[in-house]
Short mmCIF file of N, CA, C and O in Angstrom, two decimals:
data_model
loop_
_atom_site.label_atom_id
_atom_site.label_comp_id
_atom_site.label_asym_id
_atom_site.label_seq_id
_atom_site.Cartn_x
_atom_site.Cartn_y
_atom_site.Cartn_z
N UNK A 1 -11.46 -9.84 3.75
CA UNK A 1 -10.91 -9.91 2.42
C UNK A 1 -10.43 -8.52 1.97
O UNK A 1 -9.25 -8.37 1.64
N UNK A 2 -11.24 -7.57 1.96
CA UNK A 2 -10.49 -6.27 2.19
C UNK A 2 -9.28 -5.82 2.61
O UNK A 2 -8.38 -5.24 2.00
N UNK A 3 -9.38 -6.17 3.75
CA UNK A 3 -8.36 -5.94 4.50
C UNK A 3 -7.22 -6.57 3.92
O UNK A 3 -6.24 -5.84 4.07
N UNK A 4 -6.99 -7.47 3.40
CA UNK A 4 -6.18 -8.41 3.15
C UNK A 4 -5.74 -7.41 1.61
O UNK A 4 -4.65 -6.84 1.51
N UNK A 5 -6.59 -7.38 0.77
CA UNK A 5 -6.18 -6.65 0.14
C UNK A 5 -5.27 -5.30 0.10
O UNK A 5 -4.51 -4.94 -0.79
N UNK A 6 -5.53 -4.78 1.13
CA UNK A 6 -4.77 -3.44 1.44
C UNK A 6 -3.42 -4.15 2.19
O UNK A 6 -2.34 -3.99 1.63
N UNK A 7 -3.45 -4.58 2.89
CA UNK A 7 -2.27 -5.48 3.46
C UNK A 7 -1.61 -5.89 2.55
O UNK A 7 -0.42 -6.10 2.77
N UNK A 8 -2.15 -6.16 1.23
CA UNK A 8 -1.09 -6.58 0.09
C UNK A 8 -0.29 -5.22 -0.60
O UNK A 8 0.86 -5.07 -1.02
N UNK A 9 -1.42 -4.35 -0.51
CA UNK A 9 -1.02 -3.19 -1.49
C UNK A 9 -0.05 -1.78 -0.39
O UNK A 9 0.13 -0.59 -0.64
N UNK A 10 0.35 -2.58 0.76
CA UNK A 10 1.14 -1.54 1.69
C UNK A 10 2.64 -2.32 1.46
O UNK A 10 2.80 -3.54 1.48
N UNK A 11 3.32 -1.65 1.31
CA UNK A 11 4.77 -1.70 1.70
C UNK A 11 5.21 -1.10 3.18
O UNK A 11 5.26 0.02 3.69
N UNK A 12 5.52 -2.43 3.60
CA UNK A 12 6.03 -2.14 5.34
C UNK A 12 7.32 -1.12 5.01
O UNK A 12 8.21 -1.40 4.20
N UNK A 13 7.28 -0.22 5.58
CA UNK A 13 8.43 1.21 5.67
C UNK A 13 9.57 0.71 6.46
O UNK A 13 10.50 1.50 6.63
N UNK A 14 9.67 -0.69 7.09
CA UNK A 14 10.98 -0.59 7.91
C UNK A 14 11.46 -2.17 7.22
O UNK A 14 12.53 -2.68 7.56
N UNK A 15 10.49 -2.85 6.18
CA UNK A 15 11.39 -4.41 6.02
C UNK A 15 11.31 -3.98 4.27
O UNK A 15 10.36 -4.40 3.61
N UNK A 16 12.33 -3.18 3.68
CA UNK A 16 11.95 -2.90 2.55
C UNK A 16 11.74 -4.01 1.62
O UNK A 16 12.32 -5.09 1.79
N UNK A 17 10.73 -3.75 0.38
CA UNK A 17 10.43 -4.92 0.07
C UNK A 17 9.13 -6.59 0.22
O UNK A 17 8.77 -7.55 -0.47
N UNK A 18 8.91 -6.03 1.47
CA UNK A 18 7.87 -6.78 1.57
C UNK A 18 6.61 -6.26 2.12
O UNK A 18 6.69 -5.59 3.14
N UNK A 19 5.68 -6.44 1.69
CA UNK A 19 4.02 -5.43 2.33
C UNK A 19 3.48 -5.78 3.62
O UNK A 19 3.68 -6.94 3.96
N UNK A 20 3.04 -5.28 4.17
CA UNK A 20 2.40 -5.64 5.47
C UNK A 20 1.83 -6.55 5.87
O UNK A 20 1.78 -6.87 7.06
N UNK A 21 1.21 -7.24 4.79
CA UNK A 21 0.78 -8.68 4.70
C UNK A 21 2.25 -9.86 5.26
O UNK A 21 1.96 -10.66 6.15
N UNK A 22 3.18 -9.88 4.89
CA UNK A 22 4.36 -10.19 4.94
C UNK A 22 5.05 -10.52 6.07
O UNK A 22 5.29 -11.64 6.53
N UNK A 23 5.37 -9.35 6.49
CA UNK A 23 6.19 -8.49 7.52
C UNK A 23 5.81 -8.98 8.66
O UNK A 23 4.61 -9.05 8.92
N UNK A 24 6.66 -9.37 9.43
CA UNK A 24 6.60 -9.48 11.14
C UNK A 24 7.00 -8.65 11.97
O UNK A 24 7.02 -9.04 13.14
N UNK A 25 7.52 -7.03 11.62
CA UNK A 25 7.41 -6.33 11.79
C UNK A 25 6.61 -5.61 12.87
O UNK A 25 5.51 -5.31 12.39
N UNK A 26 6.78 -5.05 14.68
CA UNK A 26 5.89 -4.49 14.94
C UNK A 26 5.17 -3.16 14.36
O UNK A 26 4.11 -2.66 14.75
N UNK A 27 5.80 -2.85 13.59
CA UNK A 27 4.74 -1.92 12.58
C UNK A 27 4.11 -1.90 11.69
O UNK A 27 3.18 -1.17 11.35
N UNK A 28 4.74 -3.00 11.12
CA UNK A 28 3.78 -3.53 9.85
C UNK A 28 2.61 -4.29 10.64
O UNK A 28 1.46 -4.35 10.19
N UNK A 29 2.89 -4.69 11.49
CA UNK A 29 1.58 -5.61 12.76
C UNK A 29 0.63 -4.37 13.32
O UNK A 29 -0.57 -4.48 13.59
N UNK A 30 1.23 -3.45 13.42
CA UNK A 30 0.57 -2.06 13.98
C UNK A 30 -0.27 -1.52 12.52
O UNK A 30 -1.34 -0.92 12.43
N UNK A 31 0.26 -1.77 11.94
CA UNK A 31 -0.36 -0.83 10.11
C UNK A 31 -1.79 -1.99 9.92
O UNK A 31 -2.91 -1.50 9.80
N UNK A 32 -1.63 -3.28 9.92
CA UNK A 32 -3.10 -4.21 9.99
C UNK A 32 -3.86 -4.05 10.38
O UNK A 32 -4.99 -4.04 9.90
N UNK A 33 -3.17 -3.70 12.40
CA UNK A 33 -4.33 -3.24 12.91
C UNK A 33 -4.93 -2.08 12.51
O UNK A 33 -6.16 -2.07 12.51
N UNK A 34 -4.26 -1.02 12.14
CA UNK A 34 -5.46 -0.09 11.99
C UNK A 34 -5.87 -0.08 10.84
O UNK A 34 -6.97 0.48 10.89
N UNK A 35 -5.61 -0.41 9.70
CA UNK A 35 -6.40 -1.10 8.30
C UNK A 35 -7.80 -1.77 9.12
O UNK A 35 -8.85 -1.21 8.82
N UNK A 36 -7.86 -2.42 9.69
CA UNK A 36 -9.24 -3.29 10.02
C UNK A 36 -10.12 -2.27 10.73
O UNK A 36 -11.34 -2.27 10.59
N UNK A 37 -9.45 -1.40 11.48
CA UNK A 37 -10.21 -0.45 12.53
C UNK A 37 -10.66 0.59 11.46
O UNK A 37 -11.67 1.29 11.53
N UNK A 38 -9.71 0.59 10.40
CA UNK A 38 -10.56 2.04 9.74
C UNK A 38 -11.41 1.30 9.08
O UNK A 38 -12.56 1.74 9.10
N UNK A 39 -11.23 0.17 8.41
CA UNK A 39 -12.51 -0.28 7.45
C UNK A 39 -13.70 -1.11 8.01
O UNK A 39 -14.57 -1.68 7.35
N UNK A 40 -13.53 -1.05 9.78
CA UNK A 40 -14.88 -1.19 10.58
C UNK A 40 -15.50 0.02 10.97
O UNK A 40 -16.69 0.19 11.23
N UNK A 41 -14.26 1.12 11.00
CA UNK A 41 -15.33 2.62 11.41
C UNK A 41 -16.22 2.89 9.61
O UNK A 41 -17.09 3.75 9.49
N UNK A 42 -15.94 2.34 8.88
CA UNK A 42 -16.48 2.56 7.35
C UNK A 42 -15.47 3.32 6.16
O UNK A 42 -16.01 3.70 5.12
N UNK A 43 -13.86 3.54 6.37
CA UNK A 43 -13.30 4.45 5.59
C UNK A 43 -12.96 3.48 4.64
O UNK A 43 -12.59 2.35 4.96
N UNK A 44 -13.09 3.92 3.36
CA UNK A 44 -13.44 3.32 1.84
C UNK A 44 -11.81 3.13 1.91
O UNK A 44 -11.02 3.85 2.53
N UNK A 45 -11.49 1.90 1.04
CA UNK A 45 -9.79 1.95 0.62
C UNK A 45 -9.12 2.92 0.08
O UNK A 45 -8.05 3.15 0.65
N UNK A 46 -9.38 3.60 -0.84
CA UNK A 46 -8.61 4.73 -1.33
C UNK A 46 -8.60 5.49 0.17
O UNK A 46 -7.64 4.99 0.77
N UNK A 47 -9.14 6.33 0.91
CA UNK A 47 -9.17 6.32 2.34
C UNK A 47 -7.96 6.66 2.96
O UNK A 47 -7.15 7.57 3.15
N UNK A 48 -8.34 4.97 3.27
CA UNK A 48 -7.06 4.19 3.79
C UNK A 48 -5.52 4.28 3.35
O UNK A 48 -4.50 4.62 3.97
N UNK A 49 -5.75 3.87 2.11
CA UNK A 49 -4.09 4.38 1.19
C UNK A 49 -3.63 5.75 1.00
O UNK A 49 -2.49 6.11 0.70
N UNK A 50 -4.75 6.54 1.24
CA UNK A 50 -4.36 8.13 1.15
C UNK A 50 -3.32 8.26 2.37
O UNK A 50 -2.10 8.46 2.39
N UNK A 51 -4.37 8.06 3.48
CA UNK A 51 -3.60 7.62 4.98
C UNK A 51 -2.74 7.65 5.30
O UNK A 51 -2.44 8.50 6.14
N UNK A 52 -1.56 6.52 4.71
CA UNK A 52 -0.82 5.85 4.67
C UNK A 52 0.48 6.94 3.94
O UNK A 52 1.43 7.53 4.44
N UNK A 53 -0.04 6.84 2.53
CA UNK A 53 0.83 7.77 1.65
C UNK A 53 1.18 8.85 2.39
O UNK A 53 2.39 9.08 2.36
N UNK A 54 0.19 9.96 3.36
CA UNK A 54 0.41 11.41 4.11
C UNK A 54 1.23 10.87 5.17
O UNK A 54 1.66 11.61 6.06
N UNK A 55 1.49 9.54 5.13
CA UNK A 55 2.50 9.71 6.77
C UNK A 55 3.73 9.11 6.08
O UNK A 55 4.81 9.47 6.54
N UNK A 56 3.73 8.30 5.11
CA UNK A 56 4.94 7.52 4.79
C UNK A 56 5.58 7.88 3.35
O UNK A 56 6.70 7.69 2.89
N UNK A 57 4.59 8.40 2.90
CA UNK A 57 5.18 8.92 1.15
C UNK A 57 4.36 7.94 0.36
O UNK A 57 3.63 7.10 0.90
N UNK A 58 4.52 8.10 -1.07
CA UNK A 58 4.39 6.91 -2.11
C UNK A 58 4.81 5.95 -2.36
O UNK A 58 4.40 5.07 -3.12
N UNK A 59 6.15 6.06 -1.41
CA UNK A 59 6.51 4.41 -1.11
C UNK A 59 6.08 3.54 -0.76
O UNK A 59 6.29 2.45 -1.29
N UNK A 60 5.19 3.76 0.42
CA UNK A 60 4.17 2.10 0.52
C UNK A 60 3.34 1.98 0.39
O UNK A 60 2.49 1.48 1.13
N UNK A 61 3.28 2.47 -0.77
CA UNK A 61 2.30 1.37 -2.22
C UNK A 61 3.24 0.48 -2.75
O UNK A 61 4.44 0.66 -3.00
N UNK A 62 2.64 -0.34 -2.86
CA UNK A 62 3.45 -1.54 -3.14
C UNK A 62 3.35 -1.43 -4.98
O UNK A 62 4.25 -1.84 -5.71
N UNK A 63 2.43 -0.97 -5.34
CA UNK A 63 2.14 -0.37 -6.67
C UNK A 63 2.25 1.27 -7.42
O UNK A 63 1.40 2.14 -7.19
N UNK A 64 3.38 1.47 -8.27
CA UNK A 64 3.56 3.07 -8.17
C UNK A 64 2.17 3.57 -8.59
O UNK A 64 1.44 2.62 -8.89
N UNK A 65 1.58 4.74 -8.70
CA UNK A 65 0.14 5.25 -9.02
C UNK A 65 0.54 5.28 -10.44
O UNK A 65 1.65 5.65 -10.82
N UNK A 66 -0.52 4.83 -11.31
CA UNK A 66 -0.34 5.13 -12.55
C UNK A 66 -0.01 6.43 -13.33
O UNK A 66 0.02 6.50 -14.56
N UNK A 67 0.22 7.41 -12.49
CA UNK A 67 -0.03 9.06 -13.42
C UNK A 67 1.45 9.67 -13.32
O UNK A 67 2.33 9.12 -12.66
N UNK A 68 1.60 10.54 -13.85
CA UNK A 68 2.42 11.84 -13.65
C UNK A 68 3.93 10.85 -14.23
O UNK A 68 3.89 9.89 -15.00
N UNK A 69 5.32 11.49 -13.50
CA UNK A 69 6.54 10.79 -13.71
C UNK A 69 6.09 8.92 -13.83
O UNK A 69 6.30 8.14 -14.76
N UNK A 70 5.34 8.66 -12.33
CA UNK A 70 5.45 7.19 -11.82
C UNK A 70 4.42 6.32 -13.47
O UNK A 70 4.17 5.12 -13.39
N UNK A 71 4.05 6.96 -14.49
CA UNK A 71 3.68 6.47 -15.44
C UNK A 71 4.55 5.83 -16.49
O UNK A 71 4.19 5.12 -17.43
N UNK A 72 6.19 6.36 -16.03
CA UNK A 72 7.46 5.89 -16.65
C UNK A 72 7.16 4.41 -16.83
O UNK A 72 6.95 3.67 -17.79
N UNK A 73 7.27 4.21 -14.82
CA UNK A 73 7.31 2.77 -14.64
C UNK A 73 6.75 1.57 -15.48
O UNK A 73 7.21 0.53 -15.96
N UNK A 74 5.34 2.33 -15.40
CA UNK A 74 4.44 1.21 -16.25
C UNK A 74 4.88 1.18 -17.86
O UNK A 74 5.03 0.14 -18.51
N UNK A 75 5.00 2.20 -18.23
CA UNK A 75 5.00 2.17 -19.62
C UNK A 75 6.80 2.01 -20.35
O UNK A 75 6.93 1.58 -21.50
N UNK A 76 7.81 2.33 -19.67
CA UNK A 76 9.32 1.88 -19.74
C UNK A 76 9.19 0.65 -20.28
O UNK A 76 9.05 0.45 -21.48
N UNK A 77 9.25 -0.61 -19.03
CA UNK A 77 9.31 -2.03 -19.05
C UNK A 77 8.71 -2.90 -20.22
O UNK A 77 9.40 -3.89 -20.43
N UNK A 78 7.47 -2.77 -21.12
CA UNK A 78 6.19 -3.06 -21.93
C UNK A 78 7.57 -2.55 -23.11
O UNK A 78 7.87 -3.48 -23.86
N UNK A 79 7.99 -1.87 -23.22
CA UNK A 79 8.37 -1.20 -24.50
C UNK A 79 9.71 -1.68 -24.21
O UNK A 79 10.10 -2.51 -25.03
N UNK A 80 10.21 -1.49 -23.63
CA UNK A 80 11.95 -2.47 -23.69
C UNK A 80 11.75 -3.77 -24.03
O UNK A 80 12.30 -4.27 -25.01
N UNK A 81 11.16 -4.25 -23.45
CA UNK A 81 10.46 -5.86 -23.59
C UNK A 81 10.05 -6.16 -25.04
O UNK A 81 10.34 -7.28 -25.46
N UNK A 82 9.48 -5.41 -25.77
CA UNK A 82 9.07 -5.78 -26.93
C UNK A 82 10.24 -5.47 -28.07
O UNK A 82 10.36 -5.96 -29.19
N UNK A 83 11.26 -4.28 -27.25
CA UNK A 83 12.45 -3.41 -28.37
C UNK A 83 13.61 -4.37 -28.25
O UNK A 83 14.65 -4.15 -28.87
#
């Protein structure tokens, strides 16, 4: 279930648009596997997504991080919507 979770929250880097969960992708198939291998050696999810982010950027998060500029995102959309 974990796993699955992080598989949701990765954006496959070569099928833009869809997360690793998704993707038929041999890399997005390669990114699962080692999601399961790190969270059987014991590395906590944040971890894992750090991981990910140092090789691929902030792009595959499938979710921008709430802080800094990427706080636009969240807070833009909520306020157009209501204006």
């Amino acid at each position: 279930m974990r796993a699955q979770v992080l598989d949701r929250s990765l954006i496959c880097p070569v099928c833009p648009g869809e997360t690793i969960d998704q993707s038929q992708a041999d890399l997005a198939i390669q990114m699962r596997s080692l999601v399961r291998e790190k969270l059987q050696s014991g590395e906590r999810e944040e971890e894992i997504l750090d991981f990910f982010v140092d090789r691929y950027g902030k792009s595959v998060l499938s979710q921008p991080p709430t802080s800094g500029f990427n706080l636009v995102v969240w807070v833009v959309p909520p306020i157009a919507l209501v204006g």
